Coordinates of C-alpha atoms and ligand atoms in Angstrom, one line a residue:
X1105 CA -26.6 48.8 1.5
X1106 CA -23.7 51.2 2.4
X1107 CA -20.0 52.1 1.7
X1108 CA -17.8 49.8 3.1
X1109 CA -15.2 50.4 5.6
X1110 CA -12.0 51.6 4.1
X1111 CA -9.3 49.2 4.7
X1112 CA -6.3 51.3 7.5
X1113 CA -4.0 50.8 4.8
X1114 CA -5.9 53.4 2.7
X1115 CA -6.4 56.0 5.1
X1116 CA -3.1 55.9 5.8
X1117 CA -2.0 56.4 2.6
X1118 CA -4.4 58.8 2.0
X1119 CA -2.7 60.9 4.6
X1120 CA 0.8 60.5 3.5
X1121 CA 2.9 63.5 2.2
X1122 CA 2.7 63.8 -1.1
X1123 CA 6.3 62.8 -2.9
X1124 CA 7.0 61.2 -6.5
X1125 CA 8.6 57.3 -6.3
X1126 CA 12.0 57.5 -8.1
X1127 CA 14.9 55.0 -7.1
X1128 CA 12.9 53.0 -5.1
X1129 CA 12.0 55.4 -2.8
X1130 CA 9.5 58.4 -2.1
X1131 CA 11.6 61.2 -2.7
X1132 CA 12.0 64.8 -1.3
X1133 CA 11.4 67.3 -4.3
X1134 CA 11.9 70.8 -5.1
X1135 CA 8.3 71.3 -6.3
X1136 CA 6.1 73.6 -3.8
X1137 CA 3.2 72.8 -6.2
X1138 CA 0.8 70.7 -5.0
X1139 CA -2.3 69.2 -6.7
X1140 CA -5.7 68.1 -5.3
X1141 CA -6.9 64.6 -5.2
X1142 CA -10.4 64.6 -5.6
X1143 CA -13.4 61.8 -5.2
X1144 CA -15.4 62.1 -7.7
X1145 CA -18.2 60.6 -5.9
X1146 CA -18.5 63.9 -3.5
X1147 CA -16.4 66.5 -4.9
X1148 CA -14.1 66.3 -1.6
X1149 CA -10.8 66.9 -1.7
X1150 CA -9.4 63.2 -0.4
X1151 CA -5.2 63.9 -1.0
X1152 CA -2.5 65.6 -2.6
X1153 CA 0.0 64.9 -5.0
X1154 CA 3.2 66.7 -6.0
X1155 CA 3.8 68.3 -9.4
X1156 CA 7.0 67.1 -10.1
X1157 CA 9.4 69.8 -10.8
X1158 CA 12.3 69.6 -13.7
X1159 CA 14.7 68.2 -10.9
X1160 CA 12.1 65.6 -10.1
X1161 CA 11.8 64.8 -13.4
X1162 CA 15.8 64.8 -14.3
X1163 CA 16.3 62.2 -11.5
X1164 CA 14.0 59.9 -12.3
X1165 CA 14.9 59.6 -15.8
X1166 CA 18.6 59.5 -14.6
X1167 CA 17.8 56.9 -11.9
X1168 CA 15.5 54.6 -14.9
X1169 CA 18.5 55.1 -17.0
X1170 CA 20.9 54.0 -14.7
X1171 CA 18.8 50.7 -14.2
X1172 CA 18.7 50.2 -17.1
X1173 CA 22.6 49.7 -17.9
X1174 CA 23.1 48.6 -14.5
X1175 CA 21.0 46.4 -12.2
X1176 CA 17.8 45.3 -14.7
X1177 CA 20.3 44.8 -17.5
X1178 CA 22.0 42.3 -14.9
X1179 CA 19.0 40.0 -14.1
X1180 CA 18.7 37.2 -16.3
X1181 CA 15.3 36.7 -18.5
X1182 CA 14.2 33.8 -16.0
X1183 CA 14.9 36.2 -13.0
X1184 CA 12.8 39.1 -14.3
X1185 CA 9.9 36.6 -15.3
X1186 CA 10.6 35.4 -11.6
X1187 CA 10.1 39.1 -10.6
X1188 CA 7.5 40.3 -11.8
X1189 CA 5.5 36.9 -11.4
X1190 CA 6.2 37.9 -7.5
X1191 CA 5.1 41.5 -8.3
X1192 CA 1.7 39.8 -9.6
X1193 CA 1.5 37.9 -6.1
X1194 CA 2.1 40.7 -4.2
X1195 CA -0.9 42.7 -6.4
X1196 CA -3.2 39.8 -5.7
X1197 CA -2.1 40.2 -2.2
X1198 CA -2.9 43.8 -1.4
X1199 CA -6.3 43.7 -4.3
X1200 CA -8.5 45.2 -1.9
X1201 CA -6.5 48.2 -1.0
X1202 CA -5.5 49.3 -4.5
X1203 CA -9.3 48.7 -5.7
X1204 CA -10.1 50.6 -2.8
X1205 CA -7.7 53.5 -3.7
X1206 CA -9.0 53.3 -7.3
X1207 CA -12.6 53.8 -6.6
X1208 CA -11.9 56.9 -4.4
X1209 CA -9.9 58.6 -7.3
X1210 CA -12.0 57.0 -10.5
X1211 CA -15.5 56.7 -8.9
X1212 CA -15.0 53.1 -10.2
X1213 CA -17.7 50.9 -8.6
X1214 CA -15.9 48.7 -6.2
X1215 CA -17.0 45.7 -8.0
X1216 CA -15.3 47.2 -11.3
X1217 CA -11.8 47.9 -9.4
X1218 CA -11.8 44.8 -7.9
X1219 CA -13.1 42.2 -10.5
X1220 CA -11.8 44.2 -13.7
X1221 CA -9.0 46.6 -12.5
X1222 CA -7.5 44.5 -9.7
X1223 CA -7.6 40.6 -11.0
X1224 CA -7.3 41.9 -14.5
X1225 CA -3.9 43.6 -14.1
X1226 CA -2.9 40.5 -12.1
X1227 CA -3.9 38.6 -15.3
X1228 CA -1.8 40.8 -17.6
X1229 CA 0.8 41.2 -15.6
X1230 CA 1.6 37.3 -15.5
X1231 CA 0.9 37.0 -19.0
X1232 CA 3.6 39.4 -19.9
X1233 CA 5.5 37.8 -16.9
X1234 CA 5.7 34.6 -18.8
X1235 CA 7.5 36.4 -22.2
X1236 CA 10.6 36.8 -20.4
X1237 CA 12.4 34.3 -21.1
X1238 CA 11.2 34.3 -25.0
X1239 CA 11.8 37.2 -26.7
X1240 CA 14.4 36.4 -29.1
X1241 CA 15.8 37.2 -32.5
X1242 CA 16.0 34.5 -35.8
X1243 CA 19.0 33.2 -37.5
X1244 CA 19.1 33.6 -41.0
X1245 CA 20.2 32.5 -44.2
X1246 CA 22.1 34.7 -46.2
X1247 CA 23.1 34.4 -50.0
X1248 CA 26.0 36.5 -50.2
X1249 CA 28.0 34.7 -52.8
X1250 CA 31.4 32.9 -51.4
X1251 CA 34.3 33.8 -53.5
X1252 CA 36.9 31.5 -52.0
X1253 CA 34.9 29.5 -49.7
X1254 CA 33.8 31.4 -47.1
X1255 CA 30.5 31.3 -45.7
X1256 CA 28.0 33.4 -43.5
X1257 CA 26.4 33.2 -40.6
X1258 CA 23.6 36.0 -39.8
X1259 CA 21.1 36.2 -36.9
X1260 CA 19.4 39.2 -35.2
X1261 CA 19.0 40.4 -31.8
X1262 CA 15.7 41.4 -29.9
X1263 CA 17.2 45.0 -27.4
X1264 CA 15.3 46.9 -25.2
X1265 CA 15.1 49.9 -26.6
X1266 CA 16.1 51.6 -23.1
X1267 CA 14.2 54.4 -20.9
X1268 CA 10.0 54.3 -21.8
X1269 CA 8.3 57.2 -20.8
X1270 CA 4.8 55.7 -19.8
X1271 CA 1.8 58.1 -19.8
X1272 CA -1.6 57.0 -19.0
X1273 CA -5.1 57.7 -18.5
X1274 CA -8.1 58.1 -15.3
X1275 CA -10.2 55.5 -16.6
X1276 CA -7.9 52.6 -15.6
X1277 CA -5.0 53.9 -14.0
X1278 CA -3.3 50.6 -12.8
X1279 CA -4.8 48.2 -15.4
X1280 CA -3.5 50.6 -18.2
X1281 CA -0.8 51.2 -15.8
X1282 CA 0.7 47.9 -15.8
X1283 CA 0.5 47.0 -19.8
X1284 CA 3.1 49.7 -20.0
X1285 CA 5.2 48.6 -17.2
X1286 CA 5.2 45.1 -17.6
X1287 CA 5.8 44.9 -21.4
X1288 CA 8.8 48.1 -20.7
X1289 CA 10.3 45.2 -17.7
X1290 CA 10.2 42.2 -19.0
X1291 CA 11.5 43.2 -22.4
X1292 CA 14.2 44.8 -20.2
X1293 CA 13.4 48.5 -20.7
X1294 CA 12.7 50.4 -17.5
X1295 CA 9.9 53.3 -17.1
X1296 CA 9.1 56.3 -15.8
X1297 CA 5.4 56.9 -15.4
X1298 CA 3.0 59.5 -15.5
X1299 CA -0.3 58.9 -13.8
X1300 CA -3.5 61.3 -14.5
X1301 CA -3.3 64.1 -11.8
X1302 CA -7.0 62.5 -11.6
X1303 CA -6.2 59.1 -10.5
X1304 CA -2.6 59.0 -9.3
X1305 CA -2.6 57.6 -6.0
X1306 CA -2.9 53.9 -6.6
X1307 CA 0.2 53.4 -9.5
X1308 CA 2.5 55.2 -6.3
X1309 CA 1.1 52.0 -4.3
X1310 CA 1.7 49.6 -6.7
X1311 CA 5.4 51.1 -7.4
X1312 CA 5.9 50.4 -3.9
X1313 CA 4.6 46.9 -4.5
X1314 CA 7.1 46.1 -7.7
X1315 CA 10.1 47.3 -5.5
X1316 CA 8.7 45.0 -2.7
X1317 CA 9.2 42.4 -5.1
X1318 CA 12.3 42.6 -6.6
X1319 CA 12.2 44.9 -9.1
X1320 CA 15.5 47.3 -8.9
X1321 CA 15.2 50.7 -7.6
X1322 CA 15.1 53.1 -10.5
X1323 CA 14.0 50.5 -13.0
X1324 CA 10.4 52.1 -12.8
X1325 CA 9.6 55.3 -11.3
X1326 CA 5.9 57.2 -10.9
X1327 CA 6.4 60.9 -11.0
X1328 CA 3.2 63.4 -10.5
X1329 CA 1.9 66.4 -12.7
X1330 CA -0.5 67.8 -15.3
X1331 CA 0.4 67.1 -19.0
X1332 CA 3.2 69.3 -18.5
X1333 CA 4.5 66.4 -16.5
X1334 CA 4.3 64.3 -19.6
X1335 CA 5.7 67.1 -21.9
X1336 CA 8.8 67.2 -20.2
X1337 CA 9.4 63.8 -20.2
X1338 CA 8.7 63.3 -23.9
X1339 CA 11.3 65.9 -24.9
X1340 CA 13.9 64.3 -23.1
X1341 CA 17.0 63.1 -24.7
X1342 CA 17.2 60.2 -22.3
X1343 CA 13.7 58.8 -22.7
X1344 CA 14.0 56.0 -26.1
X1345 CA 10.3 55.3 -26.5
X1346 CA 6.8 56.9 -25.3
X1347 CA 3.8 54.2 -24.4
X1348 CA 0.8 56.7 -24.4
X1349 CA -2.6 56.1 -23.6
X1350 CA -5.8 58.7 -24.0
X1351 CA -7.1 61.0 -25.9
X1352 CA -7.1 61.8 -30.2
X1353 CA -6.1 65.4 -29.7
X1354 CA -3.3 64.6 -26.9
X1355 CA -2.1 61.7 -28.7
X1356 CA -1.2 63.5 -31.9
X1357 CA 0.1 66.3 -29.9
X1358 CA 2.4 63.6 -28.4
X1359 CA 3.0 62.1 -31.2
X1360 CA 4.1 64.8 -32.9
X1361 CA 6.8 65.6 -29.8
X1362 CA 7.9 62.7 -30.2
X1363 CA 8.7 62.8 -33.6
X1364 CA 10.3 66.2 -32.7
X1365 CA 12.6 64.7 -29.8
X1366 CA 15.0 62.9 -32.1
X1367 CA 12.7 60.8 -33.6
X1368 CA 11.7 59.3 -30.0
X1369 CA 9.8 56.8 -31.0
X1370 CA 5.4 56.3 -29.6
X1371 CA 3.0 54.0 -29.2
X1372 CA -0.4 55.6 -29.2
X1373 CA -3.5 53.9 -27.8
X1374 CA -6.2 56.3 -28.6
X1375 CA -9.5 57.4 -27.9
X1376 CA -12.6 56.1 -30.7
X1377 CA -16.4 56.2 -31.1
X1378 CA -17.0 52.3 -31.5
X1379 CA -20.1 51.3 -33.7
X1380 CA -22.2 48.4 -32.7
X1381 CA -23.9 46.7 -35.3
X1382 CA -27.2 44.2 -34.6
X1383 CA -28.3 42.3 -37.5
X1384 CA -31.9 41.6 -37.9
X1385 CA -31.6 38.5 -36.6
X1386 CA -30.1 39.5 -33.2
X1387 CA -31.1 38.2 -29.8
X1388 CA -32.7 41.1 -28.6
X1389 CA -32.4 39.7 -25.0
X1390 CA -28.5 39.2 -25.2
X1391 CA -27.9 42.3 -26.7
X1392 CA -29.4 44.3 -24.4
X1393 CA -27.9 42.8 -21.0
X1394 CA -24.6 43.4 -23.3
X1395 CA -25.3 47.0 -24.3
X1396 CA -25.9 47.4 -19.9
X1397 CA -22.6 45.9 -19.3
X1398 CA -20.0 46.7 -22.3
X1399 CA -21.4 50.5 -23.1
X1400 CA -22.0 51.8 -19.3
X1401 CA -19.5 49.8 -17.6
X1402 CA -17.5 52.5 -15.4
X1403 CA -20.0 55.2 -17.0
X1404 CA -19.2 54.3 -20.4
X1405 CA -15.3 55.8 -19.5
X1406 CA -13.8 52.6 -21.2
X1407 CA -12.1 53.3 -24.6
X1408 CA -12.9 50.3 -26.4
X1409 CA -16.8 50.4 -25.3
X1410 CA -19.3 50.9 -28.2
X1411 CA -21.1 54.3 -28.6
X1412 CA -22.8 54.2 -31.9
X1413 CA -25.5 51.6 -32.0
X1414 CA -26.9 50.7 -35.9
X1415 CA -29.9 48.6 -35.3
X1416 CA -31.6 46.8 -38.1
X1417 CA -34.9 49.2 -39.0
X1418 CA -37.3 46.1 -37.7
X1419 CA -36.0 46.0 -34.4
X1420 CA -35.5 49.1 -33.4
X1421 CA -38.5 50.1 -31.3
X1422 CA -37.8 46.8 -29.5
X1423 CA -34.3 47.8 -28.7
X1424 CA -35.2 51.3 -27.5
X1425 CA -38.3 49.8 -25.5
X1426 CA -35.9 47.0 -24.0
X1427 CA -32.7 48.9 -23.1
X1428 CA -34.5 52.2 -21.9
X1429 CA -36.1 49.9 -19.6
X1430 CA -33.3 48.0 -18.8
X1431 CA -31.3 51.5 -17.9
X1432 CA -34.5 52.5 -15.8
X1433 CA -33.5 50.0 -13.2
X1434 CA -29.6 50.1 -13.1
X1435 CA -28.8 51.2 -9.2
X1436 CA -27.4 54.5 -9.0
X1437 CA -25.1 55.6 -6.1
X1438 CA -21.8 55.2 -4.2
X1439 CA -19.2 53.5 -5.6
X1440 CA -17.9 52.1 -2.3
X1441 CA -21.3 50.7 -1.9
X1442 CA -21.1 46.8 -3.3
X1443 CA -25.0 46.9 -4.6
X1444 CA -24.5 50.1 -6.8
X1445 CA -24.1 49.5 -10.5
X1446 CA -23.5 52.9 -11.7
X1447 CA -21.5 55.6 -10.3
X1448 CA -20.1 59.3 -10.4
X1449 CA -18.2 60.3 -13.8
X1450 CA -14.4 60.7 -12.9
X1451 CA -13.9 64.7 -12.5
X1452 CA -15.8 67.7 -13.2
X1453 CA -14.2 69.1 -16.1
X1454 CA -15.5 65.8 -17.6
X1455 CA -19.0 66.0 -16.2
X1456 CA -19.1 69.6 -18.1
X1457 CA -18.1 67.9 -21.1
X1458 CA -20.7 65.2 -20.9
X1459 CA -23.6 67.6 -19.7
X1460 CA -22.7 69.6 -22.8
X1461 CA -23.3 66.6 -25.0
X1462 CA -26.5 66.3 -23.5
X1463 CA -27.6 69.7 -23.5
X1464 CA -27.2 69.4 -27.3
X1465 CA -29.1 65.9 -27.2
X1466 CA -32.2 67.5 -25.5
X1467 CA -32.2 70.3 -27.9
X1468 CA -32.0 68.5 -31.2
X1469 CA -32.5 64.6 -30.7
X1470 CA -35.2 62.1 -29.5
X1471 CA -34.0 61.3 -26.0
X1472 CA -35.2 57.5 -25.0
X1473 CA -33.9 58.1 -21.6
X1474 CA -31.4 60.2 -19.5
X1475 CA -29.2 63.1 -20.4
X1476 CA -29.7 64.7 -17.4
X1477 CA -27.2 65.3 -14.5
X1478 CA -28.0 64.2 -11.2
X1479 CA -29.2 66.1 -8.2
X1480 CA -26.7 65.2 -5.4
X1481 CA -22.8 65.9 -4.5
X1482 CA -20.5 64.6 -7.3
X1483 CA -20.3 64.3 -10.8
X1484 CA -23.1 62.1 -11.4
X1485 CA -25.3 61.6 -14.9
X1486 CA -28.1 59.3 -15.5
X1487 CA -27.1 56.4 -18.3
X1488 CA -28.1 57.8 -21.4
X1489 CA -29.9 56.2 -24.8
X1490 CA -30.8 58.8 -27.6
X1491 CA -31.6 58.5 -31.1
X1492 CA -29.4 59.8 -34.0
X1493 CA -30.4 62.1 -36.3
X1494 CA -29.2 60.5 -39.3
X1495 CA -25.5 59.5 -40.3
X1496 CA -24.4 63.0 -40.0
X1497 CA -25.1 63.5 -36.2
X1498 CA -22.6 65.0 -34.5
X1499 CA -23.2 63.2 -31.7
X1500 CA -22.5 60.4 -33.7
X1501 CA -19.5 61.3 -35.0
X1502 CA -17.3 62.9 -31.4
X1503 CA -16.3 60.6 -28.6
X1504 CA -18.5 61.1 -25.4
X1505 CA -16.6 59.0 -23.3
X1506 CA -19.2 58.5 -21.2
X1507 CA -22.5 56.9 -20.7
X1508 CA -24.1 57.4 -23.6
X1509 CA -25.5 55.3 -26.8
X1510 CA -26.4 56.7 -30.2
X1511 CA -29.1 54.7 -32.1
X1512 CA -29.1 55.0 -36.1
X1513 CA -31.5 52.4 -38.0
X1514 CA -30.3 51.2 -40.7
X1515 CA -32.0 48.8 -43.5
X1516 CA -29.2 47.2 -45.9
X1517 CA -26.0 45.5 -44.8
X1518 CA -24.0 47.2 -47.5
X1519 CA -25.3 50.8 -45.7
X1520 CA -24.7 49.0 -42.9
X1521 CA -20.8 48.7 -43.9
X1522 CA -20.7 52.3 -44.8
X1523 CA -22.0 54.2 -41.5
X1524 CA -19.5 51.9 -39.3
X1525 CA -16.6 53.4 -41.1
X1526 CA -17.8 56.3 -41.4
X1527 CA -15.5 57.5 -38.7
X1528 CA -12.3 58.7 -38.3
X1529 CA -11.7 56.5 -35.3
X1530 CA -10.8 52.7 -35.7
X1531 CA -10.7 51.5 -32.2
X1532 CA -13.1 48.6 -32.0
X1533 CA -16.1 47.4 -33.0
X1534 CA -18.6 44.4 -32.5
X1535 CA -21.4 42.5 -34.4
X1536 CA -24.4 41.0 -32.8
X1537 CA -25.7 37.7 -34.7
X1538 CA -26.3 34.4 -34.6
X1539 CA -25.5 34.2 -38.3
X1540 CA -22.0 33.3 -38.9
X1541 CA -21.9 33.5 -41.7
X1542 CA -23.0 36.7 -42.3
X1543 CA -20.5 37.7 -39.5
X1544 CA -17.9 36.6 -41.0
X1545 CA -18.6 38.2 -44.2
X1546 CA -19.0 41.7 -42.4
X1547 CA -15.2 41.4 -40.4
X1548 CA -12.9 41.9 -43.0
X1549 CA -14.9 45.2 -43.9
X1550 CA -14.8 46.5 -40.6
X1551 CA -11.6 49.5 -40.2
X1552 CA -11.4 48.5 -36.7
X1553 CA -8.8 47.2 -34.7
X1554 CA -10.4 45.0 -32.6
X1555 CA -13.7 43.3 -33.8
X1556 CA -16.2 40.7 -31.7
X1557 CA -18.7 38.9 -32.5
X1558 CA -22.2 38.9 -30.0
X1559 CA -19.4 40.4 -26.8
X1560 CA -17.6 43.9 -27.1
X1561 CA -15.2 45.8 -24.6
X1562 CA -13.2 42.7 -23.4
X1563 CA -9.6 42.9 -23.9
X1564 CA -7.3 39.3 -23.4
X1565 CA -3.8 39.5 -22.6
X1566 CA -3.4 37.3 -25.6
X1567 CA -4.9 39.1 -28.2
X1568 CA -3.2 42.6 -29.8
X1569 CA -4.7 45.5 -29.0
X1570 CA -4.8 49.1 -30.8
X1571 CA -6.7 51.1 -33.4
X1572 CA -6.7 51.8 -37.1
X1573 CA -7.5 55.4 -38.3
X1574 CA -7.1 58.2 -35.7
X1575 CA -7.2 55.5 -32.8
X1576 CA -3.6 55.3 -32.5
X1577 CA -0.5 53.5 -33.8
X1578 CA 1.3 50.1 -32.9
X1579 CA -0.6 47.4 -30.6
X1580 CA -0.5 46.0 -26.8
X1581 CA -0.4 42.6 -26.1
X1582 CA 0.0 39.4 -27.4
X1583 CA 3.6 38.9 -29.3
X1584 CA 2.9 42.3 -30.9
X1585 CA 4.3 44.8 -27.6
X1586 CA 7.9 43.0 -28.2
X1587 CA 8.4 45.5 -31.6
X1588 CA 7.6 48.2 -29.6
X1589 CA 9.6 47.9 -26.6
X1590 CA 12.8 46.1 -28.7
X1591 CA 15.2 47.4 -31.7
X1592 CA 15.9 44.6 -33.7
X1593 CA 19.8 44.4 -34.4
X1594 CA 21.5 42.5 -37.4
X1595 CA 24.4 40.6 -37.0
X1596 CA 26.4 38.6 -40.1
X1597 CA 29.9 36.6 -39.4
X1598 CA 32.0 35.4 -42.2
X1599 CA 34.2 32.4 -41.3
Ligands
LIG1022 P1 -5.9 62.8 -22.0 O1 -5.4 62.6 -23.4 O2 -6.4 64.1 -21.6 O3 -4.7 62.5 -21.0 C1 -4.0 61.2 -21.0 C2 -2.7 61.4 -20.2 O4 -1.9 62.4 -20.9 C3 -2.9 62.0 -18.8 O5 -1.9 61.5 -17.9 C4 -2.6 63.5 -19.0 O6 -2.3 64.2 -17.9 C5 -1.5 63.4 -20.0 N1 -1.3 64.6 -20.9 C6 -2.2 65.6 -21.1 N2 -1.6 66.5 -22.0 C7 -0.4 66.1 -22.3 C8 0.6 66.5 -23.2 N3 0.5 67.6 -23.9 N4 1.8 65.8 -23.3 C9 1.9 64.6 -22.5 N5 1.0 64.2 -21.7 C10 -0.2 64.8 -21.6 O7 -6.9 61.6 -21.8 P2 -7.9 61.3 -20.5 O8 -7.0 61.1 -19.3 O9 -8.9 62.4 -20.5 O10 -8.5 59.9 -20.9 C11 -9.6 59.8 -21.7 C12 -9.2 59.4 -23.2 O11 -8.3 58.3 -23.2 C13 -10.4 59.1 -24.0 O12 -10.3 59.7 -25.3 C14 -10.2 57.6 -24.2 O13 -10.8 57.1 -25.4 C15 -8.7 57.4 -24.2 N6 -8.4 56.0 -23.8 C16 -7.8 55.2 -24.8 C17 -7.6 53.9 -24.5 C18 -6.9 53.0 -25.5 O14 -6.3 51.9 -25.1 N7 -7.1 53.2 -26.8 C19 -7.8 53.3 -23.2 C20 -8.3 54.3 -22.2 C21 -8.6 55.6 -22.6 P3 -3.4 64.9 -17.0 O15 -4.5 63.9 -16.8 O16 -2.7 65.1 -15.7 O17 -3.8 66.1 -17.8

């Protein structure tokens, strides 16, 4: 097989001149700083973006502002459901350009950014669609006493909290992209967002898209940096709430500017190192062709994939034997070619970062297979299985981000319990068992935000989303994004 053809739509846009989108519309700037665009599946240079400069910055948190007290603050709930159901269509509609745009940046396989990224965030993005015209407030009962016969009425109010400063990852730049912007929209916030410098082309796209479809100039804006970018936007007085996804050390460090801008206030969907537990009863055969799809799925660059592995003592050998093999035959190559299951990592200071987990793997641990880079242009690693050495491991203990298990035995359920909290991440974690029992005795033990049973990695629009620990604070999805994105305001009559 080879690459596909890119659509004209992406080499067109590939060629454009760099801008940020602010007021519905690609903007002139001040900036003379330009950043390179880079596929990650050669190394070339594919496009530029602009490093948007204080002015940059100032308008488009003046512009989501103004939106917000003016034109999105005008359109009824239905009407904004309406919208951004049309924004969906119009996502759906141009799929194949935006996944195609989202492999170049990512080296996402084009499978991934069309299956996954593409008719995911069309998923989410209707599912938030459909809250707009119920987020509401309660009426309540109050038991003031009633001197001389008056009585009380007392009900609250759901309010968008106002300007979100959205900042977000390269793993899934428009699927992580669009949690923030939909749940900021159809609460009746508006956003300014901050795309990686890695992966920022195809969030500018689908900004274009949203404006195409109704949503107001102004009421969501992309603009282009480093983490400077993201900085500046955090510390400004206009900005009422920051919706951040990435790392544990930049989180806190956002966190903490938050806190320091007025009490801004943050959502913080964080990085973790997710245990995987199989029971001694596990189908080996399921778990395996679960471990290939849930722990290297886009090079294992998916927060909520597992990394630690705890396999019951008698069936370990069979794992290692199984999955090694398994690996052994995944297709490695081009991401724009449809028959490759596993791709380049997304930039090179990662690759460094991954190649220095598995220089320490070679030196101190039992490698089943991998840990080795790749001979060819690009920032490609083989998938990865090692063995632990013991609970203390670091490499069991830091986030890898990347394609890479870590197998401990262990013998006892109760140890079992101990070395998946042993961590002081919380993000997810899964149990692989045909005993439900058993399952269900282990859940409520788990310091995890997100626990499966016999699946792991999959994230439904439906169900909250978020860690415990040092994985973050607050939750995506379901009805749980509404606290985030409203104040809640009292009101009592007396009549
Ligand atoms: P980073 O934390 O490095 O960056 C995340 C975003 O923050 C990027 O847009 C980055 O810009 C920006 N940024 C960097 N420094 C600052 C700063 N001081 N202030 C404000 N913004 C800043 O994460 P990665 O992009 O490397 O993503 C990988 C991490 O994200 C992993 O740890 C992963 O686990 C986590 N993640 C968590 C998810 C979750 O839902 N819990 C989902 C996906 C990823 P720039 O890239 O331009 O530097």
């Amino acid at each position: 097989m080879s690459d596909i053809a890119l659509l004209p739509a992406v080499t067109e846009f590939l060629a454009r001149v760099p801008a940020n989108f602010i007021e519905g519309a690609y903007q002139p700037s001040t900036s003379t700083q330009r950043i390179a665009v880079r596929n990650p599946a050669t190394g070339q240079v594919i496009s530029h973006i602009l490093d948007a400069s204080d002015e940059d910055i100032e308008h488009a948190v003046a512009s989501a502002r103004k939106a917000f007290k003016g034109a999105w603050a005008d359109t009824s709930p239905y009407a904004r459901g309406v919208i951004l159901n049309r924004f969906a269509d119009l996502l759906e509609v141009h799929a194949e350009e935006l996944a195609q745009l989202e492999t170049l940046c990512s080296g996402k396989s084009i499978n991934l950014s069309r299956g996954l990224e593409m008719a995911q965030s069309v998923v989410f993005l209707r599912y938030f669609a459909g809250w707009a015209s119920k987020i509401n407030g309660q009426t309540m009962s109050p038991s003031i006493p009633s001197m001389g016969g008056e009585q009380y009425l007392a009900y609250t109010l759901r309010e968008p909290v106002g300007v979100v400063a959205g900042i977000v990852p390269w793993n899934f730049s428009v699927m992580i992209g669009i949690w923030k912007i939909a749940s900021a929209l159809v609460t009746g916030c508006t956003i300014v967002i901050k795309p990686s410098e890695f992966t920022p082309l195809a969030l500018l796209r689908v900004a274009e898209l949203a404006f195409e479809a109704g949503v107001p100039a102004g009421a969501f804006n992309v603009v282009n940096g480093t983490g400077q970018v993201g900085q500046q936007l955090i510390a400004h007085a206009a900005i009422s709430k920051v919706a951040f996804t990435g790392s544990v050390p930049t989180g806190i460090a956002v966190g903490k500017a938050a806190m320091a801008a007025d009490l801004t206030r943050a959502t913080l969907e964080l990085g973790g190192k997710n245990p995987a537990a199989l029971l001694a009863d596990v189908d080996m055969d399921q778990a395996v062709t679960g471990m290939v799809q849930m722990a290297y799925v886009h090079q294992g660059q998916v927060c909520a994939a597992p990394e630690r592995l705890y396999v019951h003592r008698s069936r370990v050998s069979e794992f290692l034997e199984k999955l090694g093999q398994a690996l052994s035959t995944l297709k490695i190559g081009s991401p724009l070619d449809e028959s490759t299951q596993f791709g380049p990592l997304a930039n090179q200071a990662h690759l460094e970062k991954i190649l220095d987990f598995f220089a320490r793997a070679n030196q101190n641990n039992t490698v089943i297979c991998g840990a080795k880079a790749i001979d060819r242009p690009g920032y490609f690693v083989e998938p990865t299985l090692i063995l632990a050495n013991g609970p203390d491991d670091p490499l069991l203990r830091e986030e890898a981000f990347g394609p890479v298990l870590c197998v401990l035995p262990y013998d006892t359920e109760e140890e079992l319990v101990t070395l998946m909290n042993d961590s002081p991440y919380g993000l997810t974690a899964s149990v692989w068992t045909n005993n439900l029992s058993k399952a269900l005795r282990l859940i409520p033990q788990i310091e995890a935000g997100t626990v499966w049973v016999n699946m792991h990695t999959f994230l439904d629009p439906a169900l909250p989303f978020g860690g415990v620990k040092a994985s973050g604070v607050g939750r995506e999805f379901g009805d749980a994004f509404i606290e985030a994105y409203t104040e809640l305001k009292s009101v009592m009559i007396r009549y």
